[in-house]
PDB file of C-alpha atoms and ligand atoms in Angstrom:
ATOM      1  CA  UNK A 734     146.222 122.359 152.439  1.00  0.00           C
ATOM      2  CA  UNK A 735     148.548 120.029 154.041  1.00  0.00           C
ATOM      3  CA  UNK A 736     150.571 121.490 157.060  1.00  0.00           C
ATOM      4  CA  UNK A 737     153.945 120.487 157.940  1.00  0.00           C
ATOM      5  CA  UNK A 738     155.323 121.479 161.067  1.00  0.00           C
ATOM      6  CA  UNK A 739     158.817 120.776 162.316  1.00  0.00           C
ATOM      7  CA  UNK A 740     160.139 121.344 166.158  1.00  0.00           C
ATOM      8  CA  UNK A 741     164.230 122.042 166.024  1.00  0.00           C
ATOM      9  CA  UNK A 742     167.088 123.611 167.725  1.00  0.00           C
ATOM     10  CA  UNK A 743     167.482 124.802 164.170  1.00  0.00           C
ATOM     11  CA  UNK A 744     164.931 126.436 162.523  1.00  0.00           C
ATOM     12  CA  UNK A 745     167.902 128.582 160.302  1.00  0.00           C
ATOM     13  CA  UNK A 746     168.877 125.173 158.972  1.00  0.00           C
ATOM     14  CA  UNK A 747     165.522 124.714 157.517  1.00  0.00           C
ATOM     15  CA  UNK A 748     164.189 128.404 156.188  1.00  0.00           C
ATOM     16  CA  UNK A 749     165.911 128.488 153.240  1.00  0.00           C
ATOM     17  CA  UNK A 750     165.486 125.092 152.074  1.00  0.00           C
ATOM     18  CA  UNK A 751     161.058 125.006 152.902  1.00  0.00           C
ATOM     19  CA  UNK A 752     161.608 129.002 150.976  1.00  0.00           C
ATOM     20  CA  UNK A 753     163.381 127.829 147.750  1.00  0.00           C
ATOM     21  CA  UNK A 754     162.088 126.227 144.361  1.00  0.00           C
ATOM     22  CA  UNK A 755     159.098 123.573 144.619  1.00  0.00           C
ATOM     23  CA  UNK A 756     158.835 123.985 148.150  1.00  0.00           C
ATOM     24  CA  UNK A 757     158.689 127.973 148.052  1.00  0.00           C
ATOM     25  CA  UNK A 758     155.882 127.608 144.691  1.00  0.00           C
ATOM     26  CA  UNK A 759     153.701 124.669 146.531  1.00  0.00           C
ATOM     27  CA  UNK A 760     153.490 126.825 149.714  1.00  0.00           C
ATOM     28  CA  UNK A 761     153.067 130.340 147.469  1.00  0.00           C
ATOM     29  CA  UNK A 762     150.038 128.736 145.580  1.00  0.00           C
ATOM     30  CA  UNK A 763     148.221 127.433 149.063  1.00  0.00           C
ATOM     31  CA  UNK A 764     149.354 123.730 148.565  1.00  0.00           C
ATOM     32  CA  UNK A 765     151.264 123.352 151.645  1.00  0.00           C
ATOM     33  CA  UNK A 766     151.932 125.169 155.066  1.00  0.00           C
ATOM     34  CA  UNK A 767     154.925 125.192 156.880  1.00  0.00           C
ATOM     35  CA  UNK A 768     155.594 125.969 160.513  1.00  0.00           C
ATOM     36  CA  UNK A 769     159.203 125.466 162.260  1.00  0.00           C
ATOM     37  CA  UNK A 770     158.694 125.157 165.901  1.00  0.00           C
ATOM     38  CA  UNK A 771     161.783 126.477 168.338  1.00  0.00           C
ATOM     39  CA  UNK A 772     162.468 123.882 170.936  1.00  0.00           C
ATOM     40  CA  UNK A 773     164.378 126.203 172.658  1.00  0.00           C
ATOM     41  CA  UNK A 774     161.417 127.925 173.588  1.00  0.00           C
ATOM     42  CA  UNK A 775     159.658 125.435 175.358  1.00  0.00           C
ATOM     43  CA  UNK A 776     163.361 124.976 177.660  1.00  0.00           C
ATOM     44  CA  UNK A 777     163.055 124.730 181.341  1.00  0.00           C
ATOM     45  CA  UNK A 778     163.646 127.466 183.707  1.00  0.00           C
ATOM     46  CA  UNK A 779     165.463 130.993 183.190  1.00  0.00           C
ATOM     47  CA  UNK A 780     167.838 129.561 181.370  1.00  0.00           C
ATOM     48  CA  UNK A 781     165.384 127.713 178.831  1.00  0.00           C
ATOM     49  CA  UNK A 782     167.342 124.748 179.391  1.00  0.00           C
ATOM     50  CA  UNK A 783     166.571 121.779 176.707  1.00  0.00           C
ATOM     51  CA  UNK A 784     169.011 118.821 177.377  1.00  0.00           C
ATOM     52  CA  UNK A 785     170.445 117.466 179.913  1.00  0.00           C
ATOM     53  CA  UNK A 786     172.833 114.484 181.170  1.00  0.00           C
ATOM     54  CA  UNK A 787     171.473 111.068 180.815  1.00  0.00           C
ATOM     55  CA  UNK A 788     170.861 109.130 184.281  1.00  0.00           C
ATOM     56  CA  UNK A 789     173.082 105.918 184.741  1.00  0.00           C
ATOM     57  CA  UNK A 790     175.598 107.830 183.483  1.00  0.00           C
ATOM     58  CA  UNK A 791     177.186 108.395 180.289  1.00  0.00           C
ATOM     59  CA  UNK A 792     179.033 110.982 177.912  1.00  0.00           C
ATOM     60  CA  UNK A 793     176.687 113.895 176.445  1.00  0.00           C
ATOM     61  CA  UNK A 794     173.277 115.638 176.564  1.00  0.00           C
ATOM     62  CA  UNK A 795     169.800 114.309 175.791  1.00  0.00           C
ATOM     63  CA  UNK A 796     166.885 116.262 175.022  1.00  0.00           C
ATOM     64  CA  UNK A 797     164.780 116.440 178.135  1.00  0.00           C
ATOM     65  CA  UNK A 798     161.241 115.578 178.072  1.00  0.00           C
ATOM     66  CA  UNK A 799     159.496 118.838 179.084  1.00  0.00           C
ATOM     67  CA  UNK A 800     160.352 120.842 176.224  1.00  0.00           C
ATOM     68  CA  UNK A 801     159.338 118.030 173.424  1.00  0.00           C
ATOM     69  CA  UNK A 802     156.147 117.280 175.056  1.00  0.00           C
ATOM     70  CA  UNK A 803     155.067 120.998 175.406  1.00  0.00           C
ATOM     71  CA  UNK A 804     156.213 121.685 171.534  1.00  0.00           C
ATOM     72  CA  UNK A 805     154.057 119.031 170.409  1.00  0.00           C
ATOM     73  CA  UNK A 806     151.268 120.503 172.007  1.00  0.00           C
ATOM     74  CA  UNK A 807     151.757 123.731 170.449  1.00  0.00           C
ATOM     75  CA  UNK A 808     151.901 121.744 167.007  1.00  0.00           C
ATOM     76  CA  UNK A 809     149.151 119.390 168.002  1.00  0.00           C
ATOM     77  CA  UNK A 810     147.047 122.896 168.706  1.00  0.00           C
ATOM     78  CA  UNK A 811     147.753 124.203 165.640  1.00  0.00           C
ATOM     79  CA  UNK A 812     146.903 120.529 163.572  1.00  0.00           C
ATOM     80  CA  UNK A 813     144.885 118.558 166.012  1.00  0.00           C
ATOM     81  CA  UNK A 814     144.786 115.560 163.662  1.00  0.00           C
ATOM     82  CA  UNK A 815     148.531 115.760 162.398  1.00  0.00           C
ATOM     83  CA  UNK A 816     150.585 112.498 162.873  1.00  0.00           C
ATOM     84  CA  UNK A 817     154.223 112.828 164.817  1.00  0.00           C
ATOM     85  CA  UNK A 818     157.103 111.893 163.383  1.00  0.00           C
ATOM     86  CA  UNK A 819     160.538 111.442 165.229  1.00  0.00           C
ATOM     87  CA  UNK A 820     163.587 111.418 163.586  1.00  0.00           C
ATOM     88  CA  UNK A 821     165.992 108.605 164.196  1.00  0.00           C
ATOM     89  CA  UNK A 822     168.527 106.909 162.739  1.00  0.00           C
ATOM     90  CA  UNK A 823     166.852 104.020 164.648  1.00  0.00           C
ATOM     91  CA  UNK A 824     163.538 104.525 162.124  1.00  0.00           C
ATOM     92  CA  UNK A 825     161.852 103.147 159.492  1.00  0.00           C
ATOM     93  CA  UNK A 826     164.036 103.579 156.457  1.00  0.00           C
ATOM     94  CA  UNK A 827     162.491 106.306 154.102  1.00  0.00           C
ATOM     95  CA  UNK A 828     161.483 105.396 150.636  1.00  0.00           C
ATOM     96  CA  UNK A 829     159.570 106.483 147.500  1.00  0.00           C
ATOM     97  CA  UNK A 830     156.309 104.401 148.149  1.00  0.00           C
ATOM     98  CA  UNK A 831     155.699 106.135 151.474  1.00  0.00           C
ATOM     99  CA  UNK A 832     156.060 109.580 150.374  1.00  0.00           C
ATOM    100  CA  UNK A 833     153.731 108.849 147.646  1.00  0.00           C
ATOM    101  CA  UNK A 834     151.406 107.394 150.705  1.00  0.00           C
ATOM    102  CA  UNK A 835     151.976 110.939 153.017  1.00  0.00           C
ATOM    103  CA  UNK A 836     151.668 112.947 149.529  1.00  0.00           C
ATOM    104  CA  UNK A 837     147.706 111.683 149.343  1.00  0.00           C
ATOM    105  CA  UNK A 838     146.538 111.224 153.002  1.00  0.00           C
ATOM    106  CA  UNK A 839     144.351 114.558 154.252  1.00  0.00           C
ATOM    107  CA  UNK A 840     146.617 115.311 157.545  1.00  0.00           C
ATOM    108  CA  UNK A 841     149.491 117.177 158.462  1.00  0.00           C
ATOM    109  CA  UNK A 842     152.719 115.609 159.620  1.00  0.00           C
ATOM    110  CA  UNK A 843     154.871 117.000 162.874  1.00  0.00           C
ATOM    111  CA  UNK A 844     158.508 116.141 163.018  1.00  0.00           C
ATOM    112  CA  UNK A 845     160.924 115.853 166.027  1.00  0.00           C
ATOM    113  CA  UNK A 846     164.578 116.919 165.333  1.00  0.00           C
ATOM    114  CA  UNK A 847     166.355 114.820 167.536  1.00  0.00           C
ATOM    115  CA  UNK A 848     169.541 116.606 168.326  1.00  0.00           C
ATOM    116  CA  UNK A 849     173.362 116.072 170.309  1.00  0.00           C
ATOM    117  CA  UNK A 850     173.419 112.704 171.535  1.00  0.00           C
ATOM    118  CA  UNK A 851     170.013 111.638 171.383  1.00  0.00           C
ATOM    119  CA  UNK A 852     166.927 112.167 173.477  1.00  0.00           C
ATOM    120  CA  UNK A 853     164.552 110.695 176.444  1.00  0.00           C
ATOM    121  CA  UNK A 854     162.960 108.053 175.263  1.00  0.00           C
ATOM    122  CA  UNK A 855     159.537 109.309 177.497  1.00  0.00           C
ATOM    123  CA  UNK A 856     158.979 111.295 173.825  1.00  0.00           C
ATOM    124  CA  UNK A 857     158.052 107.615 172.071  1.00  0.00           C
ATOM    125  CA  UNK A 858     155.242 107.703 173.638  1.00  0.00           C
ATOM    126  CA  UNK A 859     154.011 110.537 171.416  1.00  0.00           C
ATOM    127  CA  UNK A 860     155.067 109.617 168.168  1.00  0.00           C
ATOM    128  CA  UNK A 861     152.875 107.805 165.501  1.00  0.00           C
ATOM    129  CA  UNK A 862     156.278 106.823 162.884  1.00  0.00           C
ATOM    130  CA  UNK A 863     160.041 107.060 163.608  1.00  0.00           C
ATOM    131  CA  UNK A 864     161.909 107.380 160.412  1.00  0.00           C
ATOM    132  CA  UNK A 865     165.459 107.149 159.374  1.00  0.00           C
ATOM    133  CA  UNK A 866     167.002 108.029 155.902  1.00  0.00           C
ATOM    134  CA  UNK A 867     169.454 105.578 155.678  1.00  0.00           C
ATOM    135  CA  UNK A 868     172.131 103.629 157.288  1.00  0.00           C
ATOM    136  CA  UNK A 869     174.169 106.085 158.467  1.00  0.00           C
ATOM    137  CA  UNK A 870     174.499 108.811 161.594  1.00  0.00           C
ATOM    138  CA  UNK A 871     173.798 112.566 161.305  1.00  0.00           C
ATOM    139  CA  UNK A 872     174.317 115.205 164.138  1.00  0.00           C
ATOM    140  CA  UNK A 873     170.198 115.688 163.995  1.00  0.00           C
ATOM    141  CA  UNK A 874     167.526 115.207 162.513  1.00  0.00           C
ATOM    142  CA  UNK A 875     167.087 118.759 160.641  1.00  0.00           C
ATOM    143  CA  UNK A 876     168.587 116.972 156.899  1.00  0.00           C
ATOM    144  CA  UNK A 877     166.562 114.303 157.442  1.00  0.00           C
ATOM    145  CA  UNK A 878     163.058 116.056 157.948  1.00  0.00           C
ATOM    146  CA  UNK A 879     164.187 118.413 154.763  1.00  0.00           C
ATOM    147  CA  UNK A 880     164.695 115.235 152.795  1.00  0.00           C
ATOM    148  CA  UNK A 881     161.578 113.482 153.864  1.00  0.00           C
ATOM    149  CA  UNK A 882     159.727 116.896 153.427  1.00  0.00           C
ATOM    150  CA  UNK A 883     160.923 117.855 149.739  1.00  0.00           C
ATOM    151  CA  UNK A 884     159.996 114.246 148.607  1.00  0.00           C
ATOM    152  CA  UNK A 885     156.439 114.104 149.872  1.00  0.00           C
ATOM    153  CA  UNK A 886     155.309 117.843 148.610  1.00  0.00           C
ATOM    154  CA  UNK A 887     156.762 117.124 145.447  1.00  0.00           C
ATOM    155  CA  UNK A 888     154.189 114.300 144.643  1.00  0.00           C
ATOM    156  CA  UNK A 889     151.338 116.683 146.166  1.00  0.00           C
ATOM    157  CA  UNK A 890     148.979 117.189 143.208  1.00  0.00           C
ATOM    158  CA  UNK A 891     149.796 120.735 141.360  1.00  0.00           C
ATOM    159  CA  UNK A 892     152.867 121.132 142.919  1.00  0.00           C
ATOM    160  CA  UNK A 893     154.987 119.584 140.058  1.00  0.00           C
ATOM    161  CA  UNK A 894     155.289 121.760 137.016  1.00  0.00           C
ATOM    162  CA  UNK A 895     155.786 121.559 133.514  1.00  0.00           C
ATOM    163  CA  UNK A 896     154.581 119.330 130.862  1.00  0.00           C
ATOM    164  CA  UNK A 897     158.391 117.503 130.754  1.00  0.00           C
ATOM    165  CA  UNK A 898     158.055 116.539 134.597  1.00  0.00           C
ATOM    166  CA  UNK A 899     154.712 115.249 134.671  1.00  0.00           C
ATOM    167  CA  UNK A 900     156.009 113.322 131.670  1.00  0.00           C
ATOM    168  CA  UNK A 901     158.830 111.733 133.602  1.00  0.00           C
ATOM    169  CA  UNK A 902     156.162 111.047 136.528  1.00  0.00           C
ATOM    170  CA  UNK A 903     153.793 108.881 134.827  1.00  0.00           C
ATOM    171  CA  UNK A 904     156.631 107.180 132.816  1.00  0.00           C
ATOM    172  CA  UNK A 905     158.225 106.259 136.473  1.00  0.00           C
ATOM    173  CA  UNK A 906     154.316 106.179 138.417  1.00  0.00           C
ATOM    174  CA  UNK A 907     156.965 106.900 141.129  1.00  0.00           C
ATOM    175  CA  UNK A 908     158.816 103.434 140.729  1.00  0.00           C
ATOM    176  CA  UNK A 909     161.094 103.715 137.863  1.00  0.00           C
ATOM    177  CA  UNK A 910     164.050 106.194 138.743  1.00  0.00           C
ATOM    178  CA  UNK A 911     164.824 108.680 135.724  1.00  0.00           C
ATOM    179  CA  UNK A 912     166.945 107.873 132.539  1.00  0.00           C
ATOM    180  CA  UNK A 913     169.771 109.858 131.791  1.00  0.00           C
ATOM    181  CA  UNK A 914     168.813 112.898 129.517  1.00  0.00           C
ATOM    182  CA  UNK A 915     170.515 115.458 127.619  1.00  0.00           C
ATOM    183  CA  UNK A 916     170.272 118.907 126.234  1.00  0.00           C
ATOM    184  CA  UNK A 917     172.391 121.066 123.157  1.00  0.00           C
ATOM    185  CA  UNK A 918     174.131 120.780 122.323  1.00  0.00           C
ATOM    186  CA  UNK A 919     175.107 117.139 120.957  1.00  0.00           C
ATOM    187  CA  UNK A 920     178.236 117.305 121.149  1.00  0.00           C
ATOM    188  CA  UNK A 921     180.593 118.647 123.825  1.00  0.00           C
ATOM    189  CA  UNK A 922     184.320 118.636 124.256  1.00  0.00           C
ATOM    190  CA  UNK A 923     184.084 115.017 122.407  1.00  0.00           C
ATOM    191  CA  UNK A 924     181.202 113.852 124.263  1.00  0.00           C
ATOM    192  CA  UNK A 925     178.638 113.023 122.174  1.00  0.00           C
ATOM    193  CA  UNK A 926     174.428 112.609 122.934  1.00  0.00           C
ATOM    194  CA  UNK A 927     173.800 108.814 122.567  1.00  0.00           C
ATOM    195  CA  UNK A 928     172.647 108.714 118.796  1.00  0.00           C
ATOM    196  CA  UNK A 929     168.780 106.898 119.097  1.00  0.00           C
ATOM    197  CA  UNK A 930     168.028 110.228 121.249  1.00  0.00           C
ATOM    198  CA  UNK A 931     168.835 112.120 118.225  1.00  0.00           C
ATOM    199  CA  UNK A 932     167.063 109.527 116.080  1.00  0.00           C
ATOM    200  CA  UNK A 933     163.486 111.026 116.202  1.00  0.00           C
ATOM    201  CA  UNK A 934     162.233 107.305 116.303  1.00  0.00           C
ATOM    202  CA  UNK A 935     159.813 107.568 119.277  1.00  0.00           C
ATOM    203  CA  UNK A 936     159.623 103.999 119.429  1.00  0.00           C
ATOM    204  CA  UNK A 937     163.191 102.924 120.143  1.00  0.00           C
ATOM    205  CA  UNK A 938     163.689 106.220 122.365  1.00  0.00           C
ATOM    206  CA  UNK A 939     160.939 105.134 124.484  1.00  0.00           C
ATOM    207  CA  UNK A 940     162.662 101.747 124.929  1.00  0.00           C
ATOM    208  CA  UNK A 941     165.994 103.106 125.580  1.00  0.00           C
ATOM    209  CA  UNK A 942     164.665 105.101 128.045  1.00  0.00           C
ATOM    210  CA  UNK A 943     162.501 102.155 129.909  1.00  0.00           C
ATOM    211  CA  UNK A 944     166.236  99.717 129.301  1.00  0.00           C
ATOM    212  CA  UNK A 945     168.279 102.819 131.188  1.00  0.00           C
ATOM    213  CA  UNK A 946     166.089 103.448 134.438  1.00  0.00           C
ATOM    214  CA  UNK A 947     167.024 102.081 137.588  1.00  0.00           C
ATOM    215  CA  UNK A 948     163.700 100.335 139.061  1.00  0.00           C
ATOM    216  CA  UNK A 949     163.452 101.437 143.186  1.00  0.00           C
ATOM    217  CA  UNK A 950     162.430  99.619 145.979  1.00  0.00           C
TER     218      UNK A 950
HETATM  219 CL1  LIG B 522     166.318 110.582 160.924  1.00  0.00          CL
HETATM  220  N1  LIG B 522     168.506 111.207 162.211  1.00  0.00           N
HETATM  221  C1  LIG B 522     169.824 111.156 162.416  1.00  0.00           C
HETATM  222  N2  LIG B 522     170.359 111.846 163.442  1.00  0.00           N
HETATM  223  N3  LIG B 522     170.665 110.462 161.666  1.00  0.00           N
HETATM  224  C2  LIG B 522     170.115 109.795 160.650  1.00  0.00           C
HETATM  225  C3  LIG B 522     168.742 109.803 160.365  1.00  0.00           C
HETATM  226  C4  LIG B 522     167.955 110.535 161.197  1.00  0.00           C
HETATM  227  N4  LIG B 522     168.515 109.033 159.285  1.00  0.00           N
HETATM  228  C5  LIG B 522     169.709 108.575 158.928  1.00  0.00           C
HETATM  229  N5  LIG B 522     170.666 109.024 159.725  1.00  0.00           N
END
């Protein structure tokens, strides 16, 4: 069973996504663990303090370094041979062939939610990946680790249901991005099902299909 652990501000943000759908199923049948990890509990002194102002001056908070390095501890306890993750927009850029990679390897993953402004950069030191999601700024790092989370337990053997998405799997092998598809009926306030779909000739379905995925990567 693959464990996923996340340290956040936020663990609200994330408990109804990891408790919904695939995610909810893969976890309910023993595929997948998850664990959400409250910074704020690891924050320094009575007031749990967690960020702080950044020396040589500056506007806004960064995450202090006490409270990251004791959470990943905790999660490093829990998963000694799980691999840290921190999210930046400064990362790797996410894609399909490495969530197919993390979806087969036999570790758990933790991720850092970076959060405000950013955080001390004493927490590289513990990380084994820093990953981004695109070329773009978000106020943490919560989205991200939901995206990159849903997209690897999805490809975990078992987790995917249902004879029609395991079809659309090995069509794709993970590199061919869906064609368009339709349901009833086949025609709806003038728009009409593309007519080979309703053809019953396997054959040219198949190859309008392959001619109307987008290839990834
Ligand atoms: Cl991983 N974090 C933040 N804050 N913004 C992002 C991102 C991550 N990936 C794209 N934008």
């Amino acid at each position: 069973m693959k464990k996923f652990q996340v340290i956040t501000l936020f663990p609200e943000m994330l408990e109804g996504v990891l408790n919904s759908s695939m995610m909810w199923k893969a976890q309910k049948e023993g595929l997948v663990s998850f664990e959400l990890i409250n910074l704020r509990e690891f924050g320094v002194g009575p007031r749990q303090q967690v960020d702080d102002t950044p020396y040589g001056g500056g506007d806004g908070m960064l995450l202090r370094p006490e409270p990251l390095f004791a959470a990943v501890k905790k999660a490093k306890q829990n998963d000694p041979t799980a691999k840290v993750v921190l999210m930046t927009p400064r990362g790797e850029r996410w894609k399909q062939s490495v969530a197919r990679e993390w979806s087969q390897v036999d570790h758990g993953y933790i991720f850092i939610c970076g959060r405000y402004e950013g955080y001390d950069e004493r927490i590289v030191t513990l990380v084994d990946k820093q990953v981004s999601i695109g070329d773009y700024v978000l106020t943490g790092g919560e989205i991200p680790a939901m995206a990159i989370i849903d997209s690897v337990v999805r490809l975990i053997p078992g987790v995917l249901g249902g004879e029609a998405s395991a079809e659309i799997e090995s069509f794709s092998d993970g590199e061919t991005l869906e064609f368009p598809q339709y349901t009833k009926p086949a025609e709806f306030e003038d728009l009409r099902v593309p007519d080979v779909l309703l053809s019953g000739n396997h054959a040219e379905i198949a190859k309008w299909r392959q001619e109307n995925s987008l290839k990834s990567d």
